[in-house]
PDB file of C-alpha atoms and ligand atoms in Angstrom:
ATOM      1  CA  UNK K   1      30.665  92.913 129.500  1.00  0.00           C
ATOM      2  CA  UNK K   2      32.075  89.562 129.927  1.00  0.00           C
ATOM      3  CA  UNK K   3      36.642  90.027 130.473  1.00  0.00           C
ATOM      4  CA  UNK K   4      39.042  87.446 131.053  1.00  0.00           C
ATOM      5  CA  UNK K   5      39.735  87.551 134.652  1.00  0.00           C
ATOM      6  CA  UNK K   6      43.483  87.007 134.112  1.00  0.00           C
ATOM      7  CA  UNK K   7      43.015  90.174 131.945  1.00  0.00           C
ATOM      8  CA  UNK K   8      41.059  92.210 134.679  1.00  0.00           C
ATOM      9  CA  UNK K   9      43.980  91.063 137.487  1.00  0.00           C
ATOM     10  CA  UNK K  10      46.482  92.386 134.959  1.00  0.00           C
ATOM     11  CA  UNK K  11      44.691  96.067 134.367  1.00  0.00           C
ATOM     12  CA  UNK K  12      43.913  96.243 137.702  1.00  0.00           C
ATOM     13  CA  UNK K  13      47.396  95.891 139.041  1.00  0.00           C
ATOM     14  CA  UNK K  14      48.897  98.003 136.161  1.00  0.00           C
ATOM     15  CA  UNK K  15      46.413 100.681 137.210  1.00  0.00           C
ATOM     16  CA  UNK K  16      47.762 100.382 140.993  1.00  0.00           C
ATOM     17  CA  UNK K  17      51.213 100.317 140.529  1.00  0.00           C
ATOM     18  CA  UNK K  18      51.034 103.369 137.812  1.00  0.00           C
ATOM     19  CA  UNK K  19      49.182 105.381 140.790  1.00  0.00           C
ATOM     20  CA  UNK K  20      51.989 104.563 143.065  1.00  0.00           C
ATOM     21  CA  UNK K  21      54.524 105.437 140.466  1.00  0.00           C
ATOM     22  CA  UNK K  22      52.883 108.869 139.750  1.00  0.00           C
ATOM     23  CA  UNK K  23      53.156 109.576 143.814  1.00  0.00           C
ATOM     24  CA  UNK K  24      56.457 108.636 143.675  1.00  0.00           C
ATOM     25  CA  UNK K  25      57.240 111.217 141.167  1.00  0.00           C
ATOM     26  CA  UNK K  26      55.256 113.936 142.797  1.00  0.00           C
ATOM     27  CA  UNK K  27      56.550 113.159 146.630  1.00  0.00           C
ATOM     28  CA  UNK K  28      60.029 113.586 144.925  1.00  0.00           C
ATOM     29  CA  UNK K  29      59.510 116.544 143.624  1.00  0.00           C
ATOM     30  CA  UNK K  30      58.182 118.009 146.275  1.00  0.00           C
ATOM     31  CA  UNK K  31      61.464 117.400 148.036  1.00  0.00           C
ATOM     32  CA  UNK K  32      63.614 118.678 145.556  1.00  0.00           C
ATOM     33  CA  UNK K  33      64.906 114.661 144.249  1.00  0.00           C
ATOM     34  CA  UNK K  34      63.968 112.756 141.466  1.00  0.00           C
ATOM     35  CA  UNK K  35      61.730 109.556 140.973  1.00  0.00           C
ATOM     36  CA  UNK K  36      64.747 107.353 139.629  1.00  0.00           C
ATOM     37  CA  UNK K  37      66.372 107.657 142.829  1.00  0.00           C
ATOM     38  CA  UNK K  38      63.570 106.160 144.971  1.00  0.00           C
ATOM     39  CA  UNK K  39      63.142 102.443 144.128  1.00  0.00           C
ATOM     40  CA  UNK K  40      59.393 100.805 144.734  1.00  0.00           C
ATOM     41  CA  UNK K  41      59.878  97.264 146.433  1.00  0.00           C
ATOM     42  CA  UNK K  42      56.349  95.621 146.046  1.00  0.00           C
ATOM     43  CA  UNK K  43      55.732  93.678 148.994  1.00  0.00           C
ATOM     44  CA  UNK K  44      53.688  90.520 147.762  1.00  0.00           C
ATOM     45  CA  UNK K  45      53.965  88.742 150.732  1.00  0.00           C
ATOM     46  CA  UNK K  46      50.878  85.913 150.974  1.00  0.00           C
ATOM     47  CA  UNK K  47      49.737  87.780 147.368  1.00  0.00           C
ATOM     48  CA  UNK K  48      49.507  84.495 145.020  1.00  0.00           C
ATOM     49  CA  UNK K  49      51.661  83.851 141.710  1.00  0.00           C
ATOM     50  CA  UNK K  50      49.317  85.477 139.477  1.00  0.00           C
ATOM     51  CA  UNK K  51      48.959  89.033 141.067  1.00  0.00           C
ATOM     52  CA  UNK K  52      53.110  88.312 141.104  1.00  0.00           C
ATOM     53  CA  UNK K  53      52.828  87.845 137.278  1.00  0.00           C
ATOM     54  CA  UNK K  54      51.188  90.844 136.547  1.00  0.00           C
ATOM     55  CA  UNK K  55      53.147  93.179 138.270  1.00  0.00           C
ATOM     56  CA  UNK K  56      55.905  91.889 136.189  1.00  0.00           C
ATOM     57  CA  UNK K  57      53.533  92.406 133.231  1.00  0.00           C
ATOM     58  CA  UNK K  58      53.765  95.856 134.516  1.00  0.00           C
ATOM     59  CA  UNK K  59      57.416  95.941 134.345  1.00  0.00           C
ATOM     60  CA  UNK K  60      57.453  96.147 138.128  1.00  0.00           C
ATOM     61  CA  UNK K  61      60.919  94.401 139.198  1.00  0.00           C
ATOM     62  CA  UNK K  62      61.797  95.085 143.262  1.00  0.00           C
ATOM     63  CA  UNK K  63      59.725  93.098 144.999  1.00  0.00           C
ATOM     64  CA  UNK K  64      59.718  92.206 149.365  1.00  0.00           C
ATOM     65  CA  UNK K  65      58.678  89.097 150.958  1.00  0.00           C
ATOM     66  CA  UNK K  66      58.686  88.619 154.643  1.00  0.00           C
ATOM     67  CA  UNK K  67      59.402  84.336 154.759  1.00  0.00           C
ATOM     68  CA  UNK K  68      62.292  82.250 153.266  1.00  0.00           C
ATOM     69  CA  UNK K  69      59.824  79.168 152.833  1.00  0.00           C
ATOM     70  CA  UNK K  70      57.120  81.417 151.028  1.00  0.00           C
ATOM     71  CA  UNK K  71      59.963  82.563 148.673  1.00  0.00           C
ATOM     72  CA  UNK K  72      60.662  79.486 147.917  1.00  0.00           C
ATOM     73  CA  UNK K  73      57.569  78.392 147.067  1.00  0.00           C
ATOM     74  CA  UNK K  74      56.576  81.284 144.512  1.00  0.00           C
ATOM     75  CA  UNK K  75      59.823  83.099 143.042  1.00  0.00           C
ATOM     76  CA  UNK K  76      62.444  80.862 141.664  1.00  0.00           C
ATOM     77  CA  UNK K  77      59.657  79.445 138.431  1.00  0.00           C
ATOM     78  CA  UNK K  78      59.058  83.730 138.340  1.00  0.00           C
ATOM     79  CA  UNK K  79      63.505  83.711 138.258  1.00  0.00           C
ATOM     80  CA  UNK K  80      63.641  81.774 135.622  1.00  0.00           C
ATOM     81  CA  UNK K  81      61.454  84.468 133.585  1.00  0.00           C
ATOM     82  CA  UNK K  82      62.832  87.716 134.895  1.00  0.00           C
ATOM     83  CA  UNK K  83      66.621  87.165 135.843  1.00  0.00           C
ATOM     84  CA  UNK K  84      66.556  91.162 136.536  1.00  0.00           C
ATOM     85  CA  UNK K  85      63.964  91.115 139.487  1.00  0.00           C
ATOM     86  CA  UNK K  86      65.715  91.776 142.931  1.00  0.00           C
ATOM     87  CA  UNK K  87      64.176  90.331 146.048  1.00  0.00           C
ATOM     88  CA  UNK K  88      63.933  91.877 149.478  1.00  0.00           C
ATOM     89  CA  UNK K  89      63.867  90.200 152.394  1.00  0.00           C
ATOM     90  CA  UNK K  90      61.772  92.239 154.900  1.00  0.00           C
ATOM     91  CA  UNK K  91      60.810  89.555 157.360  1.00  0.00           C
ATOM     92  CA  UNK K  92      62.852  88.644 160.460  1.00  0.00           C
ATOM     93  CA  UNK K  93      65.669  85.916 159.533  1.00  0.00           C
ATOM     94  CA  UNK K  94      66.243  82.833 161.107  1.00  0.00           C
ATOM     95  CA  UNK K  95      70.157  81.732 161.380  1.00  0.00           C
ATOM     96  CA  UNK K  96      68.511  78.219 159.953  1.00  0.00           C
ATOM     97  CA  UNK K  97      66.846  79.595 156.939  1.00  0.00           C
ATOM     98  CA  UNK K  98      69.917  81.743 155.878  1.00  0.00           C
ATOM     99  CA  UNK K  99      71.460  79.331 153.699  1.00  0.00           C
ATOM    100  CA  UNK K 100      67.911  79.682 151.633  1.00  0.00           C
ATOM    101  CA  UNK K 101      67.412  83.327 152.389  1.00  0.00           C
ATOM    102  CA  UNK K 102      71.510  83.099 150.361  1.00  0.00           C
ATOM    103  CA  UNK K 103      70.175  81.421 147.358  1.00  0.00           C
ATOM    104  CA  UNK K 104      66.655  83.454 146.805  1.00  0.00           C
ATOM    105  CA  UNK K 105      67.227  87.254 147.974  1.00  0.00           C
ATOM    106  CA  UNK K 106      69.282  90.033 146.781  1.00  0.00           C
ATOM    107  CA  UNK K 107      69.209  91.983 149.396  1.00  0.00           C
ATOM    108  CA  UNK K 108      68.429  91.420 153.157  1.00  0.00           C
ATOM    109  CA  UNK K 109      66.870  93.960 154.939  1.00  0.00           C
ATOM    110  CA  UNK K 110      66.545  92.728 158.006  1.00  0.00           C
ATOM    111  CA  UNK K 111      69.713  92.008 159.507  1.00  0.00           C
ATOM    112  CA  UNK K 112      69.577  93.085 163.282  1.00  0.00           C
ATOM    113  CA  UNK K 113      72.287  90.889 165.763  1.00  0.00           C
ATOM    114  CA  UNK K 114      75.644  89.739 165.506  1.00  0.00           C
ATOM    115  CA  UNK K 115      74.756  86.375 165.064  1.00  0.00           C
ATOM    116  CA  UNK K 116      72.987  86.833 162.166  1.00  0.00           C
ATOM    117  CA  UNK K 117      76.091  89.126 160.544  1.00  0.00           C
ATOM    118  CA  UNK K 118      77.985  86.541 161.277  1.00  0.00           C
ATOM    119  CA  UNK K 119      76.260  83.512 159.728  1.00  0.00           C
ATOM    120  CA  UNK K 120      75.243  85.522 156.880  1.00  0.00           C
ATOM    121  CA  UNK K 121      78.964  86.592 155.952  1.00  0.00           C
ATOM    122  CA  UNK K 122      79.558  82.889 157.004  1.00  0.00           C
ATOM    123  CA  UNK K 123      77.195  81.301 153.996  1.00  0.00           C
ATOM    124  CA  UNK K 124      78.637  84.731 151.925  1.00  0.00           C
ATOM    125  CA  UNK K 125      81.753  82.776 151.842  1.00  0.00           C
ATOM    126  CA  UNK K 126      80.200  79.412 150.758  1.00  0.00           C
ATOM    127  CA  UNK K 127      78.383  80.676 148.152  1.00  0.00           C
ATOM    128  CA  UNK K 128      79.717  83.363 146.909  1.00  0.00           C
ATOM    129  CA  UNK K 129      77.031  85.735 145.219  1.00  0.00           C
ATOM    130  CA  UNK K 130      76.101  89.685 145.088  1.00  0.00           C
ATOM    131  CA  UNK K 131      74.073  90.381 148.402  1.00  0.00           C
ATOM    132  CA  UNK K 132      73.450  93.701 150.270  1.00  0.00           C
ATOM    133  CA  UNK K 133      72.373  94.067 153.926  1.00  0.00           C
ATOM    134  CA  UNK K 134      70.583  96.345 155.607  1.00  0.00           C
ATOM    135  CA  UNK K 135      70.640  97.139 158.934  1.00  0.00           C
ATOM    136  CA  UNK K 136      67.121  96.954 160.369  1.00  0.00           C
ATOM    137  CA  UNK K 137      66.545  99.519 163.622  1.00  0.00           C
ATOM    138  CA  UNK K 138      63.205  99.523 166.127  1.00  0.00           C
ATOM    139  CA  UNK K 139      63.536 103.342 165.951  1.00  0.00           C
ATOM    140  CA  UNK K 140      60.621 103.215 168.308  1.00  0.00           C
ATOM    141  CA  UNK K 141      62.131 100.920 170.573  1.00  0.00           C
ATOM    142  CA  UNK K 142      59.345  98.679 171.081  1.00  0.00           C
ATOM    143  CA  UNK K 143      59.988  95.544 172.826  1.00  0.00           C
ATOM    144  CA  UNK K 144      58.208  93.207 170.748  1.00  0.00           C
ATOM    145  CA  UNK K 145      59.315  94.138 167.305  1.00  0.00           C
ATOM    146  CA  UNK K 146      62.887  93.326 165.953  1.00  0.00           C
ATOM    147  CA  UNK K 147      65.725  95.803 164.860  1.00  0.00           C
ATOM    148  CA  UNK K 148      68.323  97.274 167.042  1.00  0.00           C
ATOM    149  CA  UNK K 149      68.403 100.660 169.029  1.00  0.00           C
ATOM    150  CA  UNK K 150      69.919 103.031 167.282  1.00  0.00           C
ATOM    151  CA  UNK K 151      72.524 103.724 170.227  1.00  0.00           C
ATOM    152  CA  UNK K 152      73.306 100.046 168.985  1.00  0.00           C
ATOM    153  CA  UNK K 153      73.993 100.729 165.541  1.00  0.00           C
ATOM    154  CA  UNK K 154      77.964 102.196 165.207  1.00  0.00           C
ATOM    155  CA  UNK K 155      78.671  99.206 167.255  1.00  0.00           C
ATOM    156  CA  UNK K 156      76.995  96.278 165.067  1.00  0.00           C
ATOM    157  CA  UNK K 157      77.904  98.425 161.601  1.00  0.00           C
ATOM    158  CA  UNK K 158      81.884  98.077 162.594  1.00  0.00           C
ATOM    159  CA  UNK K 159      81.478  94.501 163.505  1.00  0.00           C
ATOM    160  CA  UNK K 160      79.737  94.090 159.967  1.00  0.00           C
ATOM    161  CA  UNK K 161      82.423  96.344 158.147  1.00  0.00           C
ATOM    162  CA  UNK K 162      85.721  95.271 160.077  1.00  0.00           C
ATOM    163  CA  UNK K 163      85.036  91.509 161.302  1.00  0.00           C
ATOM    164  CA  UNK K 164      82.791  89.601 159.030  1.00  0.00           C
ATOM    165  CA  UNK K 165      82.981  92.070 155.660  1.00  0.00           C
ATOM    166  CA  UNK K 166      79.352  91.938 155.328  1.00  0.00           C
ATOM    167  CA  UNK K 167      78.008  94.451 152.177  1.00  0.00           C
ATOM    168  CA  UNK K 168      76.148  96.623 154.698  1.00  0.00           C
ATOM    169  CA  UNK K 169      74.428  99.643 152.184  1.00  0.00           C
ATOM    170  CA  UNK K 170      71.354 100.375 153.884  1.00  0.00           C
ATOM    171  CA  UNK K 171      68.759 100.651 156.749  1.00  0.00           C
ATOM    172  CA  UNK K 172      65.927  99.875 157.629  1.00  0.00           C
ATOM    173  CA  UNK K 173      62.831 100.904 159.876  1.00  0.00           C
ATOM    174  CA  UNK K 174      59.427 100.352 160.701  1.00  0.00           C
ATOM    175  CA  UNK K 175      57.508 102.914 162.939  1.00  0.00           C
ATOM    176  CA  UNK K 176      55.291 102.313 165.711  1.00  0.00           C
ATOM    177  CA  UNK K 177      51.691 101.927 164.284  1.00  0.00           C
ATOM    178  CA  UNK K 178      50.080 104.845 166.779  1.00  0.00           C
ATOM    179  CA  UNK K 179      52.800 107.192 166.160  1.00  0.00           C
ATOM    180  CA  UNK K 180      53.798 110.050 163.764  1.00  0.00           C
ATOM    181  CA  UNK K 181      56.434 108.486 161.153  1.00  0.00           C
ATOM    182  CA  UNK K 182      57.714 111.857 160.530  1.00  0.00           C
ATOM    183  CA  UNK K 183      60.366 111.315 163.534  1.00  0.00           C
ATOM    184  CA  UNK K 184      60.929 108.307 162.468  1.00  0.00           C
ATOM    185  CA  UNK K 185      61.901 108.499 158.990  1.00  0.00           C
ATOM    186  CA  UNK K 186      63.929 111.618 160.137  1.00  0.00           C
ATOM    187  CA  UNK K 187      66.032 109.436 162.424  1.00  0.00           C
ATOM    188  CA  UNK K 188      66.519 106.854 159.935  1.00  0.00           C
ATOM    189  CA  UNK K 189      67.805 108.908 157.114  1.00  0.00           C
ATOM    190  CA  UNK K 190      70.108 111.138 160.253  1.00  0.00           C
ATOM    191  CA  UNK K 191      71.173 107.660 160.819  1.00  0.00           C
ATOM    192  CA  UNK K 192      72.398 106.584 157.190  1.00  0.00           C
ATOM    193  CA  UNK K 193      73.992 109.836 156.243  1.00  0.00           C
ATOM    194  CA  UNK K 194      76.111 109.934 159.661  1.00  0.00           C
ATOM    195  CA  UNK K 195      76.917 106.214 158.970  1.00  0.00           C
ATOM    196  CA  UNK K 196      77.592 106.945 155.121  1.00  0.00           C
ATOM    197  CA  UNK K 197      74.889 104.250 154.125  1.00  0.00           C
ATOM    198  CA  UNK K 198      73.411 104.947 150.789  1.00  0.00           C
ATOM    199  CA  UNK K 199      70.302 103.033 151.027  1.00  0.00           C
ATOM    200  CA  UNK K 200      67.085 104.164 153.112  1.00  0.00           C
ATOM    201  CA  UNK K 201      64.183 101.399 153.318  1.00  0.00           C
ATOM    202  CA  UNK K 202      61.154 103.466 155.050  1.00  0.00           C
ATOM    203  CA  UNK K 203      57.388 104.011 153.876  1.00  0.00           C
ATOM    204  CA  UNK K 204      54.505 101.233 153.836  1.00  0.00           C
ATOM    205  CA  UNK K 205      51.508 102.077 151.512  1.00  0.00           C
ATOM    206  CA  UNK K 206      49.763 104.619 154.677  1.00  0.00           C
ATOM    207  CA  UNK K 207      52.983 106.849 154.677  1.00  0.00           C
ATOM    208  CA  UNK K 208      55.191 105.884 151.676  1.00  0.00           C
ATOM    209  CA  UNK K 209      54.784 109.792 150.028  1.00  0.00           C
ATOM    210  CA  UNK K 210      55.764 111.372 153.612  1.00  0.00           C
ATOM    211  CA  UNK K 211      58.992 108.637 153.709  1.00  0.00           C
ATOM    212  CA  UNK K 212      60.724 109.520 150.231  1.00  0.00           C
ATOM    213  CA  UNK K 213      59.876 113.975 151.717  1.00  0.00           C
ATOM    214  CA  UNK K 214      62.235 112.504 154.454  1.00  0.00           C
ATOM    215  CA  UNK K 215      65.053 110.658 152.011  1.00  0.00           C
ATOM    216  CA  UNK K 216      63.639 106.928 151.719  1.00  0.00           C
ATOM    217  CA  UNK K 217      65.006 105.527 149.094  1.00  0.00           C
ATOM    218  CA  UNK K 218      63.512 102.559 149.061  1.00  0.00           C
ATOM    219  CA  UNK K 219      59.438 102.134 150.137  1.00  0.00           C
ATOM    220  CA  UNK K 220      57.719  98.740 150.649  1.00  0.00           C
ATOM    221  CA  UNK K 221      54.092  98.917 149.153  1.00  0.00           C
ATOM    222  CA  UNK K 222      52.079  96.188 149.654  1.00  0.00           C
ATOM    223  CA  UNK K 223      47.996  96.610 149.747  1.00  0.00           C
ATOM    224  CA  UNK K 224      48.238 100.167 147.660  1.00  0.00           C
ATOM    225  CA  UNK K 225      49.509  97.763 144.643  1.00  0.00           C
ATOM    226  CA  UNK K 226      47.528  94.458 145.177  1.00  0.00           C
ATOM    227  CA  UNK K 227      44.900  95.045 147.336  1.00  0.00           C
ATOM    228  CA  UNK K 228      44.345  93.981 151.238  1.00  0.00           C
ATOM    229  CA  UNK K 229      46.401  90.496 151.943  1.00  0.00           C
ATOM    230  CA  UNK K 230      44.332  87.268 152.452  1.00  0.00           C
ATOM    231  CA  UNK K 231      46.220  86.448 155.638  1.00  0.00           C
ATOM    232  CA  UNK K 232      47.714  88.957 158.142  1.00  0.00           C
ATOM    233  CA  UNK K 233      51.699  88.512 158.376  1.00  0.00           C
ATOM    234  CA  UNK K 234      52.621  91.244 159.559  1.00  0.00           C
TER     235      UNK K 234
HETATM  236  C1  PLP E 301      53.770  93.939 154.966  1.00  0.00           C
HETATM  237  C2  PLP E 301      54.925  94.876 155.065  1.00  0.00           C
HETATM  238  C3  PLP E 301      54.970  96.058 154.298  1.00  0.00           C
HETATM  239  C4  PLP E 301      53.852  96.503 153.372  1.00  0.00           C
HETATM  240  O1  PLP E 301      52.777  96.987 154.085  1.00  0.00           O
HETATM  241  P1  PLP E 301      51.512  97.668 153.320  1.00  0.00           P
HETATM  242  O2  PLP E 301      50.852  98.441 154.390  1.00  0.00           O
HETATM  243  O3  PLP E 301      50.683  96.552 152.790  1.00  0.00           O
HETATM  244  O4  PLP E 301      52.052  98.524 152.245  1.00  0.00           O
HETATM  245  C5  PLP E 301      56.103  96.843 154.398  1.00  0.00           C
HETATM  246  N1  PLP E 301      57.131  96.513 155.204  1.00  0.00           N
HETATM  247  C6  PLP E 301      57.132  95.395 155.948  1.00  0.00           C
HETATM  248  C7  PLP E 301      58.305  95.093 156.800  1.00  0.00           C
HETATM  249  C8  PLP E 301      56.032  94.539 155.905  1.00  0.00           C
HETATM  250  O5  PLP E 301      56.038  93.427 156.654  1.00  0.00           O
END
């Protein structure tokens, strides 16, 4: 049997993402919620254009990225096609890439000094557009990754509220790689409900069904829907 290949990428990532989808539904259940409330962000970082396409063919429409320039390079053509997709940023941010990260993302979830708040509501006021920020914590207080400690957080969320009105809805976390998530994804969502912030970002494809048990409301799948990523980025 001879297929189109375009056709094989296209059942083959409609097959993944409906897998995803049905574990969605049935982690949500398990903890008494409902699917619609837990939003899949595909993360197609270094995934080319055409794996892109097809999860649109899929009706997938969240979807994370980790660089600006990347972005740049594959999404606004993809814009032009589906004006209803909504891009994450889930890389760090530099304050010289935020007047790009402006234009191409809808939300940013990675916002973790008050530099960054600051430039970001900054360019807000130049170009004027409907952006949410998330708050991104290093809830295992590792030195090398990015985020704030959570002691940090009242402090940084009133500078966002008060000083620079920055649309702060969420937060954001990624665990330690050789530890249990579970105490993780508890603090996070402890975190958002004592901070009235609506929006959770926790779960990667290993742990995304234990992450929406402990309130995620939004999980970043990447290799679970296309397969394992050509380059490392992480
Ligand atoms: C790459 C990445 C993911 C997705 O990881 P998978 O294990 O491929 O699902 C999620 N979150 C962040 C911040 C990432 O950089």
């Amino acid at each position: 049997m001879t297929e189109h290949p375009s056709l094989s990428i296209d059942t083959d990532i409609a097959a993944a993402l409906a897998q995803v989808r049905r574990e969605i539904t049935t982690a949500a259940h398990a903890g008494g919620r409902v699917e619609a409330d837990i939003t899949l962000v595909a993360v197609s970082k270094t995934q080319p254009v055409a794996l892109l396409q097809a999860a649109l063919s899929a009706g997938q429409r969240a979807f994370g990225e980790n660089r600006v320039q990347e972005t740049a390079a594959k999404w606004p053509t993809l814009r032009v096609q589906h004006p209803d997709i909504e891009l994450h940023l889930i890389g760090p941010l530099q304050t010289n890439k935020i007047k790009d990260a402006v234009d191409l993302f809808d939300v940013i979830e990675t916002v973790d000094r008050p530099k960054l708040a600051a430039a970001l509501a900054m360019e807000l006021q130049r170009n004027p557009k409907r952006l949410r920020c998330y708050i991104e914590i290093n809830t295992g207080g590792e030195p090398q990754k990015s985020g704030i400690a959570p002691a940090e957080l009242e402090a940084l969320l009133a500078l966002c509220r008060n000083d620079y009105k920055l649309p702060v809805t969420g937060l954001m976390c990624i665990p330690p790689q050789d530890e249990d998530p579970a105490l993780h994804f508890a603090l996070l969502t402890d975190l958002a409900r004592r901070h009235h912030l609506s929006e959770i970002s926790m779960g990667m494809s290993a742990d995304y069904p234990l992450a929406i048990r402990f309130g995620a409301t939004h999980i970043r799948v990447g290799t679970a829907i296309f397969g394992t990523r050509l380059s490392s980025s992480l």
